[in-house]
Amino acid sequence: MRNLLISLSLLLFAIFLRPNLPSASAARSPLVLAFYYAWFDENTWNKDKLPDLPKIAYSSNASEMIAYHILQAKHAGIDAFVASWWGQGNPTDDNFKIVLDQAQQANFKAAVDFDFDPSSPLFKSREGAINALRYLLATHVNHPAYLRVDGKPVIFFYHQTIYSVDDWAIIRAQVDPNHQFIWIAEGIDETYQRVFDGHHLYSIGWAKNVAAELNKWPRRVKKFGAEKYWVATVMPGNDDTRTHRADSYVRERENGNFYRETWDAALSTYPDWVIITSWNEWVEGTMIEPSVTYGDLYLEITREFSAKFKAGLPTATPTNTPTPKPTATATVTRTPTLAPTARFTATPTLALNAFDATDGIRASISVSGTLRVRAAPSTDAAILGRLRDGQIVILFARDDASKWLQIAYPDAANRAWVSADFVKADANALPVANENAPAPTAIATAIPESPPAPAILSYPPYIPSAAPFKFILPP
């Protein structure tokens, strides 16, 4: 009996030593969401005002384009768009109706991000917020495509700090007294969890150490209740310097590496959901939507990590971490500490110990997903096939700008082209290409394609027409 009591005592002691780890995402269905903006028109696409441009210019009230965005998002593993909403009578309200209708046809979901941006002309009083919420709860949330979790509609809030926690307690008591909806707050003040049901950070690009910053938040949120939702943010970068705001900054994309870093950091926190900032916030340069510069690189990365998240994260191993001694609490601010730099500064490529082959230089591919092999040094050229990460290629030449490399493909007798961004080699060590090099013939059945994307709007003359563009689905 005495031995049994000792064993039980040791067991209880071990349990008390175990830290309060965040609950694993397996307890809830892992969702991948993306912030979506439906306020663009033909006047938006100005290369002097945006850090990049979409492959297809569009207006946000074009149902065909919204349907196309949903097709792309679903393929990347995204479950729902969270659309910025500025209230009844605003174009974002009319366009959100289109998003819901198109989502229903595609078995996709959409929710509202109740936007209290200081520049918004709406919600300037508590009563205005109450009326807008009542309208929302009586209309959009009843749509079959509105995002629900465990039967409850989900509502995100941006900049809810415009009102105090006590104000929000009054607001919720009037519009959702029984907590029949899931309210997700935003920002760096977790005390709003007294009223809200979960929390997220809209941006994480300002953090010097993304993993360290995100890992602060699960316990901060869950201390208000184990049932609270922790929604971890991932983002590809940031460049809002063309807005000329005082707090604008650049967080370099590093050809997708920063996006991968934020995904790794987010998953290390064992989130309930992951949210992407953003699908198409072009003004702030946080978009993963296919662009002129990056193609669909960010959709491929999203597809890779969303699959990893939904497959189930490994069980966290508890450790007996010593209790840290109290130190001065650092003041957290959304103001970025990174100095703005030139956009699209390429990360220096690691020099491969390349050696001369019979006629060329041996190098390896470094890519998330697959790298397209093209018939000419252009994104408009025919796709001949794909290469995967780690594959070895033989380099023969480069284009004048060293942006494209000529390789032997599919055999030693033929030549094709790949982007230099994804090849570990010194492009400048290669000669400029011989235009008469033999090129293989594209195989029409090699790559599955979706139906042609609708040409909603044509670009201004400085960008090639988007009409022939097709979204290429990775294998």
PDB file of C-alpha atoms in Angstrom, residues 57 457-466:
ATOM      1  CA  ALA A  57      -5.844  42.537 -63.932  1.00  0.00           C
ATOM      2  CA  LEU A 457      -9.600  43.427 -67.796  1.00  0.00           C
ATOM      3  CA  SER A 458      -6.616  44.065 -70.000  1.00  0.00           C
ATOM      4  CA  TYR A 459      -3.496  45.592 -68.541  1.00  0.00           C
ATOM      5  CA  PRO A 460      -2.170  48.978 -69.587  1.00  0.00           C
ATOM      6  CA  PRO A 461       0.345  48.755 -72.456  1.00  0.00           C
ATOM      7  CA  TYR A 462       3.382  48.353 -70.184  1.00  0.00           C
ATOM      8  CA  ILE A 463       2.343  44.758 -69.334  1.00  0.00           C
ATOM      9  CA  PRO A 464       1.637  42.018 -71.890  1.00  0.00           C
ATOM     10  CA  SER A 465      -1.982  41.067 -72.390  1.00  0.00           C
ATOM     11  CA  ALA A 466      -3.292  38.582 -69.836  1.00  0.00           C
TER      12      ALA A 466
END
